Every structure is written in C-alpha cells, then in structure tokens.
mmCIF file of C-alpha atoms in Angstrom:
data_model
loop_
_atom_site.group_PDB
_atom_site.id
_atom_site.type_symbol
_atom_site.label_atom_id
_atom_site.label_comp_id
_atom_site.label_asym_id
_atom_site.label_seq_id
_atom_site.Cartn_x
_atom_site.Cartn_y
_atom_site.Cartn_z
ATOM 1 C CA MET A 1 0.000 0.000 0.000
ATOM 2 C CA THR A 2 2.749 2.457 0.905
ATOM 3 C CA ARG A 3 4.597 1.794 -2.345
ATOM 4 C CA ASP A 4 1.442 2.444 -4.397
ATOM 5 C CA LEU A 5 0.839 5.734 -2.600
ATOM 6 C CA GLN A 6 4.359 6.998 -3.147
ATOM 7 C CA CYS A 7 4.143 6.163 -6.842
ATOM 8 C CA SER A 8 1.351 8.703 -7.324
ATOM 9 C CA ILE A 9 1.778 11.427 -4.668
ATOM 10 C CA ASP A 10 4.196 12.879 -2.160
ATOM 11 C CA PRO A 11 2.672 11.726 1.163
ATOM 12 C CA HIS A 12 4.105 14.578 3.261
ATOM 13 C CA ASN A 13 1.419 16.339 5.372
ATOM 14 C CA TYR A 14 -1.387 14.176 3.950
ATOM 15 C CA LEU A 15 -4.235 12.546 5.871
ATOM 16 C CA PHE A 16 -4.969 9.145 4.338
ATOM 17 C CA ILE A 17 -8.254 7.393 5.138
ATOM 18 C CA LEU A 18 -8.302 3.620 4.632
ATOM 19 C CA VAL A 19 -11.854 2.209 4.590
ATOM 20 C CA CYS A 20 -11.762 -1.581 4.926
ATOM 21 C CA ALA A 21 -14.409 -4.029 3.774
ATOM 22 C CA ASN A 22 -16.844 -5.339 6.396
ATOM 23 C CA ASN A 23 -15.092 -7.644 8.886
ATOM 24 C CA ALA A 24 -11.899 -7.450 6.807
ATOM 25 C CA TRP A 25 -9.646 -7.854 9.859
ATOM 26 C CA GLN A 26 -11.672 -10.620 11.455
ATOM 27 C CA ASN A 27 -9.403 -13.517 10.487
ATOM 28 C CA ILE A 28 -6.034 -11.745 10.425
ATOM 29 C CA PRO A 29 -3.634 -13.298 12.989
ATOM 30 C CA ALA A 30 -2.720 -10.994 15.863
ATOM 31 C CA GLU A 31 1.027 -11.046 15.159
ATOM 32 C CA ARG A 32 0.510 -10.174 11.504
ATOM 33 C CA LEU A 33 -1.747 -7.268 12.468
ATOM 34 C CA ARG A 34 0.784 -5.979 15.005
ATOM 35 C CA SER A 35 3.558 -6.185 12.422
ATOM 36 C CA TRP A 36 1.495 -4.201 9.898
ATOM 37 C CA LEU A 37 0.652 -1.518 12.468
ATOM 38 C CA ASP A 38 4.306 -1.152 13.425
ATOM 39 C CA LYS A 39 5.294 -0.863 9.769
ATOM 40 C CA MET A 40 2.619 1.783 9.058
ATOM 41 C CA ASN A 41 3.609 3.718 12.179
ATOM 42 C CA LYS A 42 7.226 3.955 11.023
ATOM 43 C CA TRP A 43 6.184 4.872 7.475
ATOM 44 C CA SER A 44 3.809 7.652 8.573
ATOM 45 C CA ARG A 45 6.417 9.116 10.933
ATOM 46 C CA LEU A 46 9.069 9.036 8.225
ATOM 47 C CA ASN A 47 6.765 10.771 5.734
ATOM 48 C CA HIS A 48 5.133 13.184 8.228
ATOM 49 C CA CYS A 49 1.613 12.046 7.371
ATOM 50 C CA SER A 50 -1.399 10.517 9.130
ATOM 51 C CA LEU A 51 -3.398 7.364 8.431
ATOM 52 C CA LEU A 52 -6.961 6.831 9.662
ATOM 53 C CA VAL A 53 -8.172 3.223 9.374
ATOM 54 C CA ILE A 54 -11.935 2.598 9.427
ATOM 55 C CA ASN A 55 -12.784 -1.056 9.988
ATOM 56 C CA PRO A 56 -16.557 -1.769 9.806
ATOM 57 C CA GLY A 57 -17.858 -4.962 11.363
ATOM 58 C CA ASN A 58 -20.730 -6.480 13.285
ATOM 59 C CA ASN A 59 -18.703 -7.379 16.366
ATOM 60 C CA ASN A 60 -15.292 -5.787 16.720
ATOM 61 C CA ASP A 61 -14.829 -6.397 20.450
ATOM 62 C CA LYS A 62 -12.117 -9.010 19.851
ATOM 63 C CA GLN A 63 -10.003 -6.697 17.687
ATOM 64 C CA PHE A 64 -10.680 -3.735 19.964
ATOM 65 C CA SER A 65 -9.343 -5.685 22.951
ATOM 66 C CA LEU A 66 -6.258 -6.715 20.993
ATOM 67 C CA LEU A 67 -5.506 -3.149 19.856
ATOM 68 C CA LEU A 68 -5.770 -1.691 23.361
ATOM 69 C CA GLU A 69 -2.140 -2.627 23.984
ATOM 70 C CA GLU A 70 -0.842 -1.226 20.689
ATOM 71 C CA TYR A 71 -0.427 2.330 21.985
ATOM 72 C CA ARG A 72 3.192 2.351 20.772
ATOM 73 C CA SER A 73 2.008 1.971 17.181
ATOM 74 C CA LEU A 74 -1.325 3.815 17.372
ATOM 75 C CA PHE A 75 -2.029 7.431 18.241
ATOM 76 C CA GLY A 76 -5.700 6.700 18.758
ATOM 77 C CA LEU A 77 -8.238 3.893 19.109
ATOM 78 C CA ALA A 78 -12.009 4.305 19.161
ATOM 79 C CA SER A 79 -15.138 2.393 18.187
ATOM 80 C CA LEU A 80 -18.534 3.622 17.034
ATOM 81 C CA ARG A 81 -21.642 1.572 17.797
ATOM 82 C CA PHE A 82 -25.397 2.024 17.875
ATOM 83 C CA GLN A 83 -27.171 1.314 21.141
ATOM 84 C CA GLY A 84 -30.816 1.975 21.866
ATOM 85 C CA ASP A 85 -31.591 5.169 19.989
ATOM 86 C CA GLN A 86 -28.138 6.736 19.850
ATOM 87 C CA HIS A 87 -24.642 6.315 18.444
ATOM 88 C CA LEU A 88 -21.869 5.987 21.017
ATOM 89 C CA LEU A 89 -18.200 6.729 20.366
ATOM 90 C CA ASP A 90 -16.026 4.738 22.780
ATOM 91 C CA ILE A 91 -12.568 6.296 22.938
ATOM 92 C CA ALA A 92 -9.929 3.966 24.369
ATOM 93 C CA PHE A 93 -7.205 6.599 23.875
ATOM 94 C CA TRP A 94 -6.585 9.517 21.514
ATOM 95 C CA CYS A 95 -3.356 11.533 21.286
ATOM 96 C CA ASN A 96 -2.574 14.864 19.643
ATOM 97 C CA GLU A 97 -0.387 17.900 20.248
ATOM 98 C CA LYS A 98 -2.643 18.963 23.147
ATOM 99 C CA GLY A 99 -2.276 15.740 25.120
ATOM 100 C CA VAL A 100 -4.025 12.410 25.611
ATOM 101 C CA SER A 101 -7.691 11.593 26.146
ATOM 102 C CA ALA A 102 -8.607 8.116 27.404
ATOM 103 C CA ARG A 103 -11.637 6.051 28.420
ATOM 104 C CA GLN A 104 -14.264 8.454 27.201
ATOM 105 C CA GLN A 105 -17.686 7.710 25.811
ATOM 106 C CA LEU A 106 -19.423 10.362 23.730
ATOM 107 C CA SER A 107 -22.864 10.482 22.143
ATOM 108 C CA VAL A 108 -22.646 11.532 18.496
ATOM 109 C CA GLN A 109 -25.158 12.089 15.721
ATOM 110 C CA GLN A 110 -25.113 12.245 11.941
ATOM 111 C CA GLN A 111 -26.610 15.323 10.291
ATOM 112 C CA ASN A 112 -26.333 16.148 6.602
ATOM 113 C CA GLY A 113 -23.599 13.556 6.159
ATOM 114 C CA ILE A 114 -21.507 14.959 9.024
ATOM 115 C CA TRP A 115 -20.852 13.410 12.436
ATOM 116 C CA THR A 116 -21.200 15.872 15.313
ATOM 117 C CA LEU A 117 -21.187 15.710 19.094
ATOM 118 C CA VAL A 118 -24.654 15.639 20.631
ATOM 119 C CA GLN A 119 -25.460 19.124 21.903
ATOM 120 C CA SER A 120 -25.563 18.191 25.589
ATOM 121 C CA GLU A 121 -22.207 16.420 25.513
ATOM 122 C CA GLU A 122 -18.937 18.101 26.425
ATOM 123 C CA ALA A 123 -15.645 16.795 25.105
ATOM 124 C CA GLU A 124 -13.793 16.545 28.400
ATOM 125 C CA ILE A 125 -12.573 13.690 30.528
ATOM 126 C CA GLN A 126 -15.490 12.016 32.215
ATOM 127 C CA PRO A 127 -15.244 11.858 36.019
ATOM 128 C CA ARG A 128 -15.715 8.628 37.915
ATOM 129 C CA SER A 129 -19.123 9.820 39.048
ATOM 130 C CA ASP A 130 -20.742 6.402 38.752
ATOM 131 C CA GLU A 131 -18.798 4.658 41.532
ATOM 132 C CA LYS A 132 -21.939 4.278 43.646
ATOM 133 C CA ARG A 133 -24.060 2.860 40.814
ATOM 134 C CA ILE A 134 -24.999 -0.817 41.043
ATOM 135 C CA LEU A 135 -26.220 -2.301 37.759
ATOM 136 C CA SER A 136 -27.792 -5.674 38.445
ATOM 137 C CA ASN A 137 -29.784 -8.469 36.868
ATOM 138 C CA VAL A 138 -33.229 -8.447 38.491
ATOM 139 C CA ALA A 139 -32.817 -12.119 39.503
ATOM 140 C CA VAL A 140 -29.981 -11.222 41.875
ATOM 141 C CA LEU A 141 -32.386 -9.617 44.372
ATOM 142 C CA GLU A 142 -34.770 -12.606 44.282
ATOM 143 C CA GLY A 143 -37.878 -10.474 43.796
ATOM 144 C CA ALA A 144 -36.904 -7.625 46.105
ATOM 145 C CA PRO A 145 -37.187 -4.041 44.766
ATOM 146 C CA PRO A 146 -34.107 -1.831 44.173
ATOM 147 C CA LEU A 147 -32.469 -1.262 47.552
ATOM 148 C CA SER A 148 -31.634 2.420 46.994
ATOM 149 C CA GLU A 149 -31.532 5.110 44.331
ATOM 150 C CA HIS A 150 -28.106 3.765 43.298
ATOM 151 C CA TRP A 151 -29.514 0.386 42.202
ATOM 152 C CA GLN A 152 -30.717 -0.189 38.642
ATOM 153 C CA LEU A 153 -32.248 -3.547 37.675
ATOM 154 C CA PHE A 154 -32.290 -5.225 34.250
ATOM 155 C CA ASN A 155 -34.371 -8.145 33.002
ATOM 156 C CA ASN A 156 -31.492 -10.107 31.468
ATOM 157 C CA ASN A 157 -27.713 -10.184 31.214
ATOM 158 C CA GLU A 158 -27.625 -8.909 27.626
ATOM 159 C CA VAL A 159 -29.403 -5.650 28.451
ATOM 160 C CA LEU A 160 -27.259 -5.320 31.573
ATOM 161 C CA PHE A 161 -24.081 -5.796 29.514
ATOM 162 C CA ASN A 162 -25.054 -3.062 27.049
ATOM 163 C CA GLU A 163 -25.707 -0.628 29.885
ATOM 164 C CA ALA A 164 -22.438 -1.579 31.597
ATOM 165 C CA ARG A 165 -20.538 -0.615 28.446
ATOM 166 C CA THR A 166 -21.393 3.003 29.246
ATOM 167 C CA ALA A 167 -20.066 2.815 32.831
ATOM 168 C CA GLN A 168 -16.634 3.585 34.238
ATOM 169 C CA ALA A 169 -16.438 2.544 37.891
ATOM 170 C CA ALA A 170 -19.897 1.127 38.626
ATOM 171 C CA THR A 171 -20.650 -2.278 40.138
ATOM 172 C CA VAL A 172 -22.104 -4.794 37.659
ATOM 173 C CA VAL A 173 -23.829 -7.937 38.979
ATOM 174 C CA PHE A 174 -24.697 -10.658 36.448
ATOM 175 C CA SER A 175 -26.987 -13.608 37.155
ATOM 176 C CA LEU A 176 -26.062 -17.192 36.252
ATOM 177 C CA GLN A 177 -28.974 -19.615 36.121
ATOM 178 C CA GLN A 178 -27.802 -22.420 33.839
ATOM 179 C CA ASN A 179 -24.610 -23.953 32.523
ATOM 180 C CA ALA A 180 -25.251 -22.767 28.946
ATOM 181 C CA GLN A 181 -24.819 -19.153 30.078
ATOM 182 C CA ILE A 182 -21.210 -19.575 31.190
ATOM 183 C CA GLU A 183 -19.414 -18.963 27.884
ATOM 184 C CA PRO A 184 -21.555 -15.951 26.774
ATOM 185 C CA LEU A 185 -21.170 -14.508 30.264
ATOM 186 C CA ALA A 186 -17.400 -15.044 30.179
ATOM 187 C CA ARG A 187 -17.220 -13.177 26.860
ATOM 188 C CA SER A 188 -19.246 -10.265 28.251
ATOM 189 C CA ILE A 189 -17.045 -10.026 31.339
ATOM 190 C CA HIS A 190 -13.878 -10.199 29.229
ATOM 191 C CA THR A 191 -15.113 -7.385 26.974
ATOM 192 C CA LEU A 192 -16.055 -5.149 29.906
ATOM 193 C CA ARG A 193 -12.798 -5.698 31.741
ATOM 194 C CA ARG A 194 -10.621 -5.125 28.682
ATOM 195 C CA GLN A 195 -12.527 -2.074 27.452
ATOM 196 C CA ARG A 196 -13.835 -0.348 30.585
ATOM 197 C CA GLY A 197 -10.785 -0.791 32.778
ATOM 198 C CA SER A 198 -9.892 -1.751 36.325
ATOM 199 C CA ALA A 199 -12.221 0.572 38.274
ATOM 200 C CA MET A 200 -15.373 -1.334 37.318
ATOM 201 C CA LYS A 201 -16.498 -4.012 39.793
ATOM 202 C CA ILE A 202 -17.896 -7.130 38.090
ATOM 203 C CA LEU A 203 -19.664 -9.880 40.047
ATOM 204 C CA VAL A 204 -21.545 -13.035 39.090
ATOM 205 C CA ARG A 205 -24.417 -14.268 41.269
ATOM 206 C CA GLU A 206 -25.010 -18.003 40.820
ATOM 207 C CA ASN A 207 -28.792 -18.344 41.235
ATOM 208 C CA THR A 208 -28.830 -22.118 40.738
ATOM 209 C CA ALA A 209 -26.038 -24.665 41.139
ATOM 210 C CA SER A 210 -24.358 -24.485 37.721
ATOM 211 C CA LEU A 211 -20.652 -23.845 38.243
ATOM 212 C CA ARG A 212 -17.772 -26.253 38.449
ATOM 213 C CA ALA A 213 -14.570 -25.011 40.050
ATOM 214 C CA THR A 214 -13.058 -24.579 36.590
ATOM 215 C CA ASP A 215 -16.043 -22.495 35.404
ATOM 216 C CA GLU A 216 -15.492 -20.178 38.340
ATOM 217 C CA ARG A 217 -11.810 -19.912 37.442
ATOM 218 C CA LEU A 218 -12.809 -19.012 33.883
ATOM 219 C CA LEU A 219 -15.085 -16.163 35.005
ATOM 220 C CA LEU A 220 -12.433 -14.837 37.372
ATOM 221 C CA ALA A 221 -9.729 -15.102 34.700
ATOM 222 C CA CYS A 222 -11.939 -13.134 32.289
ATOM 223 C CA GLY A 223 -12.098 -10.238 34.743
ATOM 224 C CA ALA A 224 -14.777 -10.872 37.366
ATOM 225 C CA ASN A 225 -13.945 -9.566 40.838
ATOM 226 C CA MET A 226 -16.012 -12.238 42.566
ATOM 227 C CA VAL A 227 -18.413 -15.141 42.042
ATOM 228 C CA ILE A 228 -21.213 -15.372 44.638
ATOM 229 C CA PRO A 229 -22.174 -19.047 45.230
ATOM 230 C CA TRP A 230 -25.727 -20.296 44.768
ATOM 231 C CA ASN A 231 -26.154 -21.273 48.421
ATOM 232 C CA ALA A 232 -25.349 -17.803 49.772
ATOM 233 C CA PRO A 233 -28.546 -16.190 51.150
ATOM 234 C CA LEU A 234 -29.564 -12.761 49.891
ATOM 235 C CA SER A 235 -28.172 -11.051 52.988
ATOM 236 C CA ARG A 236 -24.775 -12.672 52.409
ATOM 237 C CA CYS A 237 -24.959 -11.790 48.709
ATOM 238 C CA LEU A 238 -25.474 -8.104 49.524
ATOM 239 C CA THR A 239 -22.582 -8.181 51.981
ATOM 240 C CA MET A 240 -20.302 -9.605 49.284
ATOM 241 C CA ILE A 241 -21.400 -6.916 46.820
ATOM 242 C CA GLU A 242 -20.603 -4.288 49.441
ATOM 243 C CA SER A 243 -17.176 -5.833 50.070
ATOM 244 C CA VAL A 244 -15.866 -5.028 46.573
ATOM 245 C CA GLN A 245 -16.671 -1.317 46.765
ATOM 246 C CA GLY A 246 -13.531 0.740 46.321
ATOM 247 C CA GLN A 247 -11.578 -2.184 44.896
ATOM 248 C CA LYS A 248 -9.410 -1.831 41.817
ATOM 249 C CA PHE A 249 -9.013 -4.937 39.663
ATOM 250 C CA SER A 250 -5.321 -5.854 39.462
ATOM 251 C CA ARG A 251 -5.103 -9.277 37.780
ATOM 252 C CA TYR A 252 -3.888 -9.616 34.209
ATOM 253 C CA VAL A 253 -6.587 -10.486 31.643
ATOM 254 C CA PRO A 254 -5.321 -11.987 28.334
ATOM 255 C CA GLU A 255 -6.354 -10.093 25.220
ATOM 256 C CA ASP A 256 -7.724 -13.220 23.487
ATOM 257 C CA ILE A 257 -10.505 -15.018 25.348
ATOM 258 C CA THR A 258 -10.131 -18.145 23.205
ATOM 259 C CA THR A 259 -6.946 -18.915 25.150
ATOM 260 C CA LEU A 260 -8.926 -18.983 28.387
ATOM 261 C CA LEU A 261 -11.776 -20.999 26.879
ATOM 262 C CA SER A 262 -9.451 -23.667 25.502
ATOM 263 C CA MET A 263 -7.826 -24.048 28.922
ATOM 264 C CA THR A 264 -11.034 -24.497 30.882
ATOM 265 C CA GLN A 265 -13.689 -25.807 28.494
ATOM 266 C CA PRO A 266 -12.073 -28.375 26.188
ATOM 267 C CA LEU A 267 -14.908 -30.928 26.370
ATOM 268 C CA LYS A 268 -17.998 -29.848 24.422
ATOM 269 C CA LEU A 269 -20.027 -33.044 24.889
ATOM 270 C CA ARG A 270 -22.911 -33.819 27.208
ATOM 271 C CA GLY A 271 -25.060 -36.861 27.946
ATOM 272 C CA PHE A 272 -24.884 -40.360 26.476
ATOM 273 C CA GLN A 273 -21.997 -41.163 24.104
ATOM 274 C CA LYS A 274 -21.050 -44.315 22.241
ATOM 275 C CA TRP A 275 -18.257 -46.276 23.891
ATOM 276 C CA ASP A 276 -15.481 -45.210 21.502
ATOM 277 C CA VAL A 277 -16.552 -41.545 21.557
ATOM 278 C CA PHE A 278 -16.679 -41.656 25.358
ATOM 279 C CA CYS A 279 -13.217 -43.213 25.631
ATOM 280 C CA ASN A 280 -11.658 -40.744 23.192
ATOM 281 C CA ALA A 281 -13.198 -37.790 25.023
ATOM 282 C CA VAL A 282 -11.925 -38.938 28.427
ATOM 283 C CA ASN A 283 -8.489 -39.722 26.986
ATOM 284 C CA ASN A 284 -8.252 -36.235 25.462
ATOM 285 C CA MET A 285 -9.158 -34.674 28.798
ATOM 286 C CA MET A 286 -6.571 -36.691 30.680
ATOM 287 C CA ASN A 287 -3.847 -35.775 28.183
ATOM 288 C CA ASN A 288 -4.671 -32.067 27.971
ATOM 289 C CA PRO A 289 -1.536 -30.266 29.253
ATOM 290 C CA LEU A 290 -3.436 -27.002 29.813
ATOM 291 C CA LEU A 291 -5.620 -28.485 32.556
ATOM 292 C CA PRO A 292 -4.612 -28.918 36.217
ATOM 293 C CA ALA A 293 -3.174 -32.380 36.797
ATOM 294 C CA HIS A 294 -5.482 -33.286 39.682
ATOM 295 C CA GLY A 295 -8.624 -31.429 38.683
ATOM 296 C CA LYS A 296 -9.664 -32.911 35.352
ATOM 297 C CA GLY A 297 -12.668 -34.835 36.622
ATOM 298 C CA VAL A 298 -14.011 -38.044 38.131
ATOM 299 C CA LEU A 299 -14.625 -41.316 36.262
ATOM 300 C CA VAL A 300 -17.124 -43.533 38.073
ATOM 301 C CA ALA A 301 -18.751 -46.899 37.216
ATOM 302 C CA LEU A 302 -22.215 -47.432 38.723
ATOM 303 C CA ARG A 303 -23.760 -50.922 39.022
ATOM 304 C CA PRO A 304 -27.591 -50.929 39.247
ATOM 305 C CA VAL A 305 -29.327 -52.584 42.198
ATOM 306 C CA PRO A 306 -31.044 -55.941 41.521
ATOM 307 C CA GLY A 307 -34.257 -55.443 39.571
ATOM 308 C CA ILE A 308 -33.024 -52.428 37.594
ATOM 309 C CA ARG A 309 -31.368 -52.951 34.234
ATOM 310 C CA VAL A 310 -28.499 -50.664 33.261
ATOM 311 C CA GLU A 311 -30.597 -49.354 30.335
ATOM 312 C CA GLN A 312 -33.294 -48.297 32.807
ATOM 313 C CA ALA A 313 -30.706 -46.523 34.950
ATOM 314 C CA LEU A 314 -29.499 -44.715 31.833
ATOM 315 C CA THR A 315 -32.940 -43.155 31.295
ATOM 316 C CA LEU A 316 -32.715 -41.637 34.793
ATOM 317 C CA CYS A 317 -29.317 -40.061 34.129
ATOM 318 C CA ARG A 318 -29.910 -36.411 33.213
ATOM 319 C CA PRO A 319 -26.697 -34.366 33.269
ATOM 320 C CA ASN A 320 -27.291 -30.667 32.718
ATOM 321 C CA ARG A 321 -23.685 -29.498 32.477
ATOM 322 C CA THR A 322 -21.522 -29.552 29.374
ATOM 323 C CA GLY A 323 -18.665 -31.984 29.934
ATOM 324 C CA ASP A 324 -20.677 -34.526 31.938
ATOM 325 C CA ILE A 325 -20.925 -37.649 29.744
ATOM 326 C CA MET A 326 -21.872 -41.295 30.211
ATOM 327 C CA THR A 327 -21.864 -44.630 28.416
ATOM 328 C CA ILE A 328 -22.659 -48.301 29.139
ATOM 329 C CA GLY A 329 -20.028 -50.989 29.635
ATOM 330 C CA GLY A 330 -19.796 -54.250 31.581
ATOM 331 C CA ASN A 331 -23.387 -53.967 32.856
ATOM 332 C CA ARG A 332 -22.448 -50.666 34.474
ATOM 333 C CA LEU A 333 -23.317 -47.059 33.830
ATOM 334 C CA VAL A 334 -19.979 -45.277 33.374
ATOM 335 C CA LEU A 335 -19.935 -41.522 33.990
ATOM 336 C CA PHE A 336 -17.204 -38.964 33.491
ATOM 337 C CA LEU A 337 -17.885 -35.732 35.373
ATOM 338 C CA SER A 338 -15.411 -33.200 34.037
ATOM 339 C CA PHE A 339 -13.718 -30.946 36.604
ATOM 340 C CA CYS A 340 -15.682 -32.572 39.414
ATOM 341 C CA ARG A 341 -13.779 -33.185 42.652
ATOM 342 C CA ILE A 342 -13.995 -36.458 44.590
ATOM 343 C CA ASN A 343 -15.447 -34.643 47.590
ATOM 344 C CA ASP A 344 -18.269 -33.291 45.421
ATOM 345 C CA LEU A 345 -19.201 -36.603 43.781
ATOM 346 C CA ASP A 346 -22.313 -37.319 45.867
ATOM 347 C CA THR A 347 -23.586 -33.774 45.365
ATOM 348 C CA ALA A 348 -23.007 -34.031 41.610
ATOM 349 C CA LEU A 349 -24.830 -37.378 41.378
ATOM 350 C CA ASN A 350 -27.797 -35.990 43.314
ATOM 351 C CA HIS A 351 -28.107 -33.226 40.716
ATOM 352 C CA ILE A 352 -27.915 -35.711 37.833
ATOM 353 C CA PHE A 353 -30.430 -38.321 39.056
ATOM 354 C CA PRO A 354 -34.027 -37.518 40.094
ATOM 355 C CA LEU A 355 -33.996 -40.327 42.714
ATOM 356 C CA PRO A 356 -31.526 -40.977 45.550
ATOM 357 C CA THR A 357 -28.548 -42.738 43.994
ATOM 358 C CA GLY A 358 -28.624 -45.351 46.771
ATOM 359 C CA ASP A 359 -32.018 -46.486 45.446
ATOM 360 C CA ILE A 360 -30.620 -46.983 41.945
ATOM 361 C CA PHE A 361 -27.019 -48.165 42.344
ATOM 362 C CA LEU A 362 -25.052 -50.445 44.616
ATOM 363 C CA LYS A 363 -22.401 -48.959 46.858
ATOM 364 C CA PRO A 364 -19.500 -48.474 46.964
ATOM 365 C CA TYR A 365 -19.256 -46.774 43.591
ATOM 366 C CA GLY A 366 -16.470 -47.927 41.329
ATOM 367 C CA LEU A 367 -14.067 -45.007 41.058
ATOM 368 C CA VAL A 368 -11.722 -45.438 38.121
#
C-alpha cells in the first residue's frame, strides 16, 4: 500500500483514510496485524503524514481488545456503535499535540452527512461519578425491589451488559442460572474488563447450582472480581457486593478469550456417548496439558441394584452441564464428570439423578 501511494503522490502532510471491507480484519492473525501496524507507524512518521483506518464490522470487540495494547504503534483507538436510539463513540485513547484523552464515551449524531457531538455532551474527561451505581440483573435480588436510588435492575444479562458498556467505575452484577450461560457470560465479562478498565467491579451471582470449580476460574480469569455461590442467602450476597466497593481490579486479563476458553472448556459433549466416543473424550481430557493435573474430573462406574437394568438406569441419568458424559459398559453405567472433585461426587450425582442414587445403584461406587 505504501509503495502504491508513493508512486502517485508525495505523502508529506497528507491525511490518508483507509476504509476496509466489512469484517476485513476478522481472520487476520494478531502477530501479523501488530507487524502491519508497526510498519505503518514507522512509514507515517518518516513521511510526516497521518493514516486513519476505518474497519466496519458487526462485532469488533475481539479486535478492539487486541488493539488496546498497541499504543506504541497507534495514536488513537475508538469504536462507534449504535445502542438503543443513539450512536456511542467509545474512545480507548486519543493523542494529539494537546495531550491524551482516554476512556471516554461520547454520544454523536449524523446530520447532513456529518458526524457531530450531541449538543448536551462536552468533550472533556469524564469523572468517575458512577462509583456508587450498582447495575444488576433483576434475579440477583430474588424479587426484592431496588435497595436504593443507586440500584438499577435489568431483566437479562444482555441488556445489563449493554448498559455496563457506558459505565466507568460502577458495580455490575450478572446472574447465572444455567450452565449454557457460562461462555456468553465469560465473553461479556472479558469485553467489559478489557474495554472499561480496572475501576469497574464485576460480580456473578449463581442463582442455581451451575458452576464447576473450573467455570469459576474461567469467570475470574476473564475479569470478574467475585463469584457469589448459589447457596449464599440474599443477605450474604449483599454483603459480598458491598465488600468489593472501592476495589481496583489488578489481575492480568489476556487479550484473546479463546486462550482462556481452551484451557477451561475443552470438552464440548454432554449426555450419552457411544463407547469409543466416550473413551476418546476422556483420553483427550486426561492428556490435555493445559488443565490442572489433579482437577480434570471423576470417572465412576455405577452398578444398578437388583431389579433395575443398566438401560433403565441410563434413562434416569440427566446431566445438565456440558462436559458430563456417560456410556454403558460391563453392565455398568460409566460416567465422566469433568472438573468434578472427589469430595463433590455425591452432590453431583444428586443433581444428575431424580432419585436418591442409593435407590438406583449399589455402593461403593467404582471409582476409576
């Protein structure tokens, strides 16, 4: 690109605007993108010119998070998105001869083909005036009304996430009610932590028993300050929310969430599997070097009590967490409960079977 430009014009004192195709950068490897940015930075400095890159896309959060650390190559990074009835300009950082502006969010509008600041907005650094705000999923309060004028309740995590993207130092409390919500919730937390910074307090309230220890580690690694367990009463929950006030998040959060997901959620199966599929899945888990050596799961063989066939016992087995799989072998029901600890085995089995396990299977269980 630089060679083509210099063939036709002298780039000195020019402003070049590069408009990319939709999602053009989506599949470009991070290292290749960093190398290109470094090259363009050196070229623009050498030729005393500026380059503005406009990269349209449906979901640019991944690239935005990656580019946050490229302040040595970039003089500015911002994203424009439509939310509700307005356009929001999120400024990660922007440098010019007057100084640096960072972590601003401005409302803008388009009139006669020109983008302008909304009349009521002022282009100055936004104060951390939202420290007392608590943005929460309505399920967190278990039917109770907002506890003060600082509380704002939302019907679901998606609406809550969109509102949290406008906050700076508020407290955000998500609700987790089923295992299928873990990955979307982890992505939302990762985006907020990478883009909104360390002053925001992010909590997850587990409303029903859904989390393994590794799921909790995933949410914390993505940027959550705390996970409130399902068996904590509302009074304890409120105390834990109060305990994070004034905290500043200090742990490192990787720029690419796929690294975290591959470490903690490698098994995407659930329920009954054929014998060979089951064996391959368990073998892959055991040989995964990214997982903790003594926390990969529990393999248990259950022999039905007299009068119950193993096929009948299978119909009672209803795992609701991804990674919990079973098969039949040797007249036994064989279960692999990923990331389950030995001490939690009885609790896990009680969640999987609708009847007491002692009424279905002989003890002791065959731990493998």
